[in-house]
């Protein structure tokens, strides 16, 4: 009987991870569809690299602002409204992109709508993970959920030689709009409508340490700026050095698939050790810096090899970083991970805009080197934040002792 119950719980957790990941991928997809098809979108809309970067940045800026409002609203209205709103914004934005976008102004306005859709998708999926996933699978859950962004990039890459080539780039956004409409329909039929249960008052809240938490938020801001520049402009750089649009699309797809595998594996491993996650995050960021130096070389084979590794290894840290910070978030893991999410959105907004403008002004090669430097700064800040977290655990022992990643109690000193 117990084995059957555990099997049912495992199946339920698997469905939860996959549905949250699918919703996250749907919200994150638009900027990568735009970036992967940039060589076709730019001539039709009459835009340059600067406007393309501004469009991607507008998406993330709208997502950052929308995420602050979405959480409290959805806490009051429940999961059904959250999922329906997410699908509705995606459907509206995709439809506008497919039918009405004709120039820079309409492109930027539509990316605002799609950015709000991303905020709703993130809030809805995060709520599902936080309220229902078993503690013993939380590291794996973060890895699977954060793989959704890479899945979005992979879908964007595959769309170039398939749907985008056959029916035009607008057809890819029409397809995402149709999926958004399907999400709305499923939310109204299948998602529970109950409100979130209020948190019981249990006395003073054991808050996370703000100084290292903010340092972590700044770290992911720098890393996200570099990483989103990869996703938005690697196709344009590959085309510039002599790769075909099909080859660049497949590069994005293959690199994203490898990153998904690494993120899931890293989360699975995190459930089986007692901390020490942040040094691994920093190592992944440093690896990303080395890969971008190789991409800057500009030889077609180097762009393929190091671009693939930049996706697979250099952009495999988001799930592990979120899990590590939430783990030392004491009584407020959602608040702690929220700081990280805010930093990621800010970096996602600033990176493509600033680096895209720089690429248009001085070329891609020096811009890739600057992006590599951002990865180095991010890795150093992650190690600095780890020192702060460890010092805080010694000075202010948590009310609930830290466990192994999988929720198993293990007496051990703070290892962060």
PDB file of N, CA, C and O in Angstrom, residues 163-206:
ATOM      1  N   UNK A 163       8.635  25.587 -39.167  1.00  0.00           N
ATOM      2  CA  UNK A 163       7.449  26.418 -39.356  1.00  0.00           C
ATOM      3  C   UNK A 163       7.796  27.791 -39.921  1.00  0.00           C
ATOM      4  O   UNK A 163       7.122  28.294 -40.837  1.00  0.00           O
ATOM      5  N   UNK A 164       8.853  28.416 -39.382  1.00  0.00           N
ATOM      6  CA  UNK A 164       9.230  29.739 -39.864  1.00  0.00           C
ATOM      7  C   UNK A 164       9.648  29.741 -41.314  1.00  0.00           C
ATOM      8  O   UNK A 164       9.382  30.689 -42.054  1.00  0.00           O
ATOM      9  N   UNK A 165      10.299  28.679 -41.752  1.00  0.00           N
ATOM     10  CA  UNK A 165      10.737  28.593 -43.146  1.00  0.00           C
ATOM     11  C   UNK A 165       9.573  28.315 -44.082  1.00  0.00           C
ATOM     12  O   UNK A 165       9.509  28.851 -45.188  1.00  0.00           O
ATOM     13  N   UNK A 166       8.655  27.479 -43.636  1.00  0.00           N
ATOM     14  CA  UNK A 166       7.546  27.090 -44.512  1.00  0.00           C
ATOM     15  C   UNK A 166       6.474  28.165 -44.610  1.00  0.00           C
ATOM     16  O   UNK A 166       5.974  28.460 -45.691  1.00  0.00           O
ATOM     17  N   UNK A 167       6.113  28.762 -43.464  1.00  0.00           N
ATOM     18  CA  UNK A 167       4.962  29.668 -43.433  1.00  0.00           C
ATOM     19  C   UNK A 167       5.310  31.107 -43.043  1.00  0.00           C
ATOM     20  O   UNK A 167       4.415  31.955 -42.986  1.00  0.00           O
ATOM     21  N   UNK A 168       6.582  31.386 -42.756  1.00  0.00           N
ATOM     22  CA  UNK A 168       6.971  32.732 -42.354  1.00  0.00           C
ATOM     23  C   UNK A 168       7.049  32.867 -40.845  1.00  0.00           C
ATOM     24  O   UNK A 168       6.451  32.093 -40.090  1.00  0.00           O
ATOM     25  N   UNK A 169       7.820  33.878 -40.405  1.00  0.00           N
ATOM     26  CA  UNK A 169       8.088  34.006 -38.974  1.00  0.00           C
ATOM     27  C   UNK A 169       6.834  34.307 -38.172  1.00  0.00           C
ATOM     28  O   UNK A 169       6.732  33.935 -37.003  1.00  0.00           O
ATOM     29  N   UNK A 170       5.835  34.951 -38.793  1.00  0.00           N
ATOM     30  CA  UNK A 170       4.621  35.278 -38.044  1.00  0.00           C
ATOM     31  C   UNK A 170       3.843  34.021 -37.637  1.00  0.00           C
ATOM     32  O   UNK A 170       3.120  34.031 -36.634  1.00  0.00           O
ATOM     33  N   UNK A 171       3.999  32.964 -38.413  1.00  0.00           N
ATOM     34  CA  UNK A 171       3.263  31.735 -38.095  1.00  0.00           C
ATOM     35  C   UNK A 171       3.708  31.150 -36.756  1.00  0.00           C
ATOM     36  O   UNK A 171       2.924  30.489 -36.067  1.00  0.00           O
ATOM     37  N   UNK A 172       4.974  31.382 -36.363  1.00  0.00           N
ATOM     38  CA  UNK A 172       5.436  30.843 -35.078  1.00  0.00           C
ATOM     39  C   UNK A 172       4.728  31.527 -33.911  1.00  0.00           C
ATOM     40  O   UNK A 172       4.409  30.891 -32.905  1.00  0.00           O
ATOM     41  N   UNK A 173       4.483  32.833 -34.045  1.00  0.00           N
ATOM     42  CA  UNK A 173       3.762  33.545 -32.991  1.00  0.00           C
ATOM     43  C   UNK A 173       2.272  33.204 -33.012  1.00  0.00           C
ATOM     44  O   UNK A 173       1.623  33.169 -31.958  1.00  0.00           O
ATOM     45  N   UNK A 174       1.726  32.949 -34.204  1.00  0.00           N
ATOM     46  CA  UNK A 174       0.328  32.509 -34.277  1.00  0.00           C
ATOM     47  C   UNK A 174       0.158  31.174 -33.567  1.00  0.00           C
ATOM     48  O   UNK A 174      -0.846  30.937 -32.876  1.00  0.00           O
ATOM     49  N   UNK A 175       1.156  30.294 -33.706  1.00  0.00           N
ATOM     50  CA  UNK A 175       1.094  29.002 -33.019  1.00  0.00           C
ATOM     51  C   UNK A 175       1.148  29.175 -31.509  1.00  0.00           C
ATOM     52  O   UNK A 175       0.401  28.527 -30.763  1.00  0.00           O
ATOM     53  N   UNK A 176       2.029  30.070 -31.017  1.00  0.00           N
ATOM     54  CA  UNK A 176       2.094  30.299 -29.568  1.00  0.00           C
ATOM     55  C   UNK A 176       0.793  30.902 -29.056  1.00  0.00           C
ATOM     56  O   UNK A 176       0.362  30.601 -27.938  1.00  0.00           O
ATOM     57  N   UNK A 177       0.139  31.748 -29.888  1.00  0.00           N
ATOM     58  CA  UNK A 177      -1.155  32.309 -29.492  1.00  0.00           C
ATOM     59  C   UNK A 177      -2.196  31.211 -29.348  1.00  0.00           C
ATOM     60  O   UNK A 177      -3.010  31.219 -28.410  1.00  0.00           O
ATOM     61  N   UNK A 178      -2.180  30.253 -30.255  1.00  0.00           N
ATOM     62  CA  UNK A 178      -3.126  29.143 -30.176  1.00  0.00           C
ATOM     63  C   UNK A 178      -2.898  28.308 -28.920  1.00  0.00           C
ATOM     64  O   UNK A 178      -3.851  27.874 -28.260  1.00  0.00           O
ATOM     65  N   UNK A 179      -1.628  28.084 -28.577  1.00  0.00           N
ATOM     66  CA  UNK A 179      -1.323  27.333 -27.355  1.00  0.00           C
ATOM     67  C   UNK A 179      -1.796  28.118 -26.127  1.00  0.00           C
ATOM     68  O   UNK A 179      -2.339  27.547 -25.173  1.00  0.00           O
ATOM     69  N   UNK A 180      -1.616  29.438 -26.132  1.00  0.00           N
ATOM     70  CA  UNK A 180      -2.100  30.259 -25.023  1.00  0.00           C
ATOM     71  C   UNK A 180      -3.600  30.142 -24.854  1.00  0.00           C
ATOM     72  O   UNK A 180      -4.113  30.046 -23.727  1.00  0.00           O
ATOM     73  N   UNK A 181      -4.340  30.144 -25.975  1.00  0.00           N
ATOM     74  CA  UNK A 181      -5.793  29.990 -25.903  1.00  0.00           C
ATOM     75  C   UNK A 181      -6.166  28.625 -25.330  1.00  0.00           C
ATOM     76  O   UNK A 181      -7.125  28.495 -24.556  1.00  0.00           O
ATOM     77  N   UNK A 182      -5.385  27.598 -25.690  1.00  0.00           N
ATOM     78  CA  UNK A 182      -5.628  26.261 -25.138  1.00  0.00           C
ATOM     79  C   UNK A 182      -5.394  26.244 -23.627  1.00  0.00           C
ATOM     80  O   UNK A 182      -6.144  25.600 -22.881  1.00  0.00           O
ATOM     81  N   UNK A 183      -4.369  26.960 -23.162  1.00  0.00           N
ATOM     82  CA  UNK A 183      -4.101  27.048 -21.719  1.00  0.00           C
ATOM     83  C   UNK A 183      -5.284  27.669 -20.995  1.00  0.00           C
ATOM     84  O   UNK A 183      -5.696  27.204 -19.921  1.00  0.00           O
ATOM     85  N   UNK A 184      -5.857  28.724 -21.576  1.00  0.00           N
ATOM     86  CA  UNK A 184      -7.035  29.352 -20.964  1.00  0.00           C
ATOM     87  C   UNK A 184      -8.170  28.346 -20.845  1.00  0.00           C
ATOM     88  O   UNK A 184      -8.810  28.222 -19.784  1.00  0.00           O
ATOM     89  N   UNK A 185      -8.427  27.610 -21.921  1.00  0.00           N
ATOM     90  CA  UNK A 185      -9.519  26.642 -21.909  1.00  0.00           C
ATOM     91  C   UNK A 185      -9.283  25.556 -20.856  1.00  0.00           C
ATOM     92  O   UNK A 185     -10.204  25.186 -20.103  1.00  0.00           O
ATOM     93  N   UNK A 186      -8.047  25.045 -20.783  1.00  0.00           N
ATOM     94  CA  UNK A 186      -7.740  24.001 -19.801  1.00  0.00           C
ATOM     95  C   UNK A 186      -7.830  24.538 -18.377  1.00  0.00           C
ATOM     96  O   UNK A 186      -8.251  23.820 -17.462  1.00  0.00           O
ATOM     97  N   UNK A 187      -7.434  25.797 -18.175  1.00  0.00           N
ATOM     98  CA  UNK A 187      -7.525  26.374 -16.835  1.00  0.00           C
ATOM     99  C   UNK A 187      -8.967  26.453 -16.371  1.00  0.00           C
ATOM    100  O   UNK A 187      -9.277  26.168 -15.210  1.00  0.00           O
ATOM    101  N   UNK A 188      -9.857  26.824 -17.265  1.00  0.00           N
ATOM    102  CA  UNK A 188     -11.261  26.948 -16.890  1.00  0.00           C
ATOM    103  C   UNK A 188     -11.902  25.595 -16.619  1.00  0.00           C
ATOM    104  O   UNK A 188     -12.851  25.493 -15.841  1.00  0.00           O
ATOM    105  N   UNK A 189     -11.359  24.539 -17.236  1.00  0.00           N
ATOM    106  CA  UNK A 189     -11.978  23.217 -17.115  1.00  0.00           C
ATOM    107  C   UNK A 189     -11.324  22.366 -16.035  1.00  0.00           C
ATOM    108  O   UNK A 189     -12.015  21.681 -15.269  1.00  0.00           O
ATOM    109  N   UNK A 190      -9.969  22.446 -15.907  1.00  0.00           N
ATOM    110  CA  UNK A 190      -9.259  21.454 -15.111  1.00  0.00           C
ATOM    111  C   UNK A 190      -8.564  21.998 -13.872  1.00  0.00           C
ATOM    112  O   UNK A 190      -8.381  21.269 -12.897  1.00  0.00           O
ATOM    113  N   UNK A 191      -8.090  23.237 -13.879  1.00  0.00           N
ATOM    114  CA  UNK A 191      -7.294  23.737 -12.751  1.00  0.00           C
ATOM    115  C   UNK A 191      -8.198  24.059 -11.562  1.00  0.00           C
ATOM    116  O   UNK A 191      -9.225  24.721 -11.742  1.00  0.00           O
ATOM    117  N   UNK A 192      -7.853  23.616 -10.349  1.00  0.00           N
ATOM    118  CA  UNK A 192      -8.671  23.931  -9.173  1.00  0.00           C
ATOM    119  C   UNK A 192      -8.804  25.433  -8.969  1.00  0.00           C
ATOM    120  O   UNK A 192      -7.877  26.194  -9.204  1.00  0.00           O
ATOM    121  N   UNK A 193      -9.982  25.842  -8.515  1.00  0.00           N
ATOM    122  CA  UNK A 193     -10.259  27.276  -8.359  1.00  0.00           C
ATOM    123  C   UNK A 193     -10.048  27.771  -6.945  1.00  0.00           C
ATOM    124  O   UNK A 193     -10.265  28.936  -6.666  1.00  0.00           O
ATOM    125  N   UNK A 194      -9.644  26.898  -6.013  1.00  0.00           N
ATOM    126  CA  UNK A 194      -9.544  27.298  -4.609  1.00  0.00           C
ATOM    127  C   UNK A 194      -8.523  28.386  -4.377  1.00  0.00           C
ATOM    128  O   UNK A 194      -7.526  28.497  -5.076  1.00  0.00           O
ATOM    129  N   UNK A 195      -8.758  29.192  -3.357  1.00  0.00           N
ATOM    130  CA  UNK A 195      -7.823  30.232  -2.980  1.00  0.00           C
ATOM    131  C   UNK A 195      -6.662  29.637  -2.198  1.00  0.00           C
ATOM    132  O   UNK A 195      -6.757  28.550  -1.639  1.00  0.00           O
ATOM    133  N   UNK A 196      -5.589  30.390  -2.163  1.00  0.00           N
ATOM    134  CA  UNK A 196      -4.432  29.943  -1.391  1.00  0.00           C
ATOM    135  C   UNK A 196      -4.759  30.004   0.097  1.00  0.00           C
ATOM    136  O   UNK A 196      -5.394  30.929   0.577  1.00  0.00           O
ATOM    137  N   UNK A 197      -4.302  28.998   0.807  1.00  0.00           N
ATOM    138  CA  UNK A 197      -4.526  28.987   2.252  1.00  0.00           C
ATOM    139  C   UNK A 197      -3.643  30.021   2.922  1.00  0.00           C
ATOM    140  O   UNK A 197      -2.478  30.184   2.574  1.00  0.00           O
ATOM    141  N   UNK A 198      -4.175  30.752   3.895  1.00  0.00           N
ATOM    142  CA  UNK A 198      -3.342  31.748   4.578  1.00  0.00           C
ATOM    143  C   UNK A 198      -2.252  31.077   5.392  1.00  0.00           C
ATOM    144  O   UNK A 198      -2.413  29.974   5.890  1.00  0.00           O
ATOM    145  N   UNK A 199      -1.142  31.772   5.520  1.00  0.00           N
ATOM    146  CA  UNK A 199      -0.027  31.251   6.306  1.00  0.00           C
ATOM    147  C   UNK A 199      -0.326  31.443   7.784  1.00  0.00           C
ATOM    148  O   UNK A 199      -0.690  32.521   8.230  1.00  0.00           O
ATOM    149  N   UNK A 200      -0.159  30.409   8.546  1.00  0.00           N
ATOM    150  CA  UNK A 200      -0.442  30.488   9.979  1.00  0.00           C
ATOM    151  C   UNK A 200       0.583  31.363  10.684  1.00  0.00           C
ATOM    152  O   UNK A 200       1.763  31.365  10.361  1.00  0.00           O
ATOM    153  N   UNK A 201       0.101  32.092  11.669  1.00  0.00           N
ATOM    154  CA  UNK A 201       1.005  32.937  12.447  1.00  0.00           C
ATOM    155  C   UNK A 201       1.703  32.073  13.486  1.00  0.00           C
ATOM    156  O   UNK A 201       1.073  31.510  14.356  1.00  0.00           O
ATOM    157  N   UNK A 202       3.016  31.979  13.401  1.00  0.00           N
ATOM    158  CA  UNK A 202       3.769  31.116  14.310  1.00  0.00           C
ATOM    159  C   UNK A 202       4.822  31.906  15.065  1.00  0.00           C
ATOM    160  O   UNK A 202       5.870  31.397  15.400  1.00  0.00           O
ATOM    161  N   UNK A 203       4.538  33.163  15.321  1.00  0.00           N
ATOM    162  CA  UNK A 203       5.507  33.970  16.034  1.00  0.00           C
ATOM    163  C   UNK A 203       6.420  34.705  15.079  1.00  0.00           C
ATOM    164  O   UNK A 203       6.110  34.926  13.925  1.00  0.00           O
ATOM    165  N   UNK A 204       7.602  35.098  15.584  1.00  0.00           N
ATOM    166  CA  UNK A 204       8.550  35.862  14.783  1.00  0.00           C
ATOM    167  C   UNK A 204       9.031  35.030  13.592  1.00  0.00           C
ATOM    168  O   UNK A 204       9.303  33.837  13.717  1.00  0.00           O
ATOM    169  N   UNK A 205       9.126  35.677  12.458  1.00  0.00           N
ATOM    170  CA  UNK A 205       9.578  35.004  11.242  1.00  0.00           C
ATOM    171  C   UNK A 205      11.095  35.039  11.178  1.00  0.00           C
ATOM    172  O   UNK A 205      11.722  36.072  11.416  1.00  0.00           O
ATOM    173  N   UNK A 206      11.677  33.893  10.877  1.00  0.00           N
ATOM    174  CA  UNK A 206      13.134  33.769  10.741  1.00  0.00           C
ATOM    175  C   UNK A 206      13.504  34.207   9.335  1.00  0.00           C
ATOM    176  O   UNK A 206      13.422  33.445   8.381  1.00  0.00           O
TER     177      UNK A 206
END
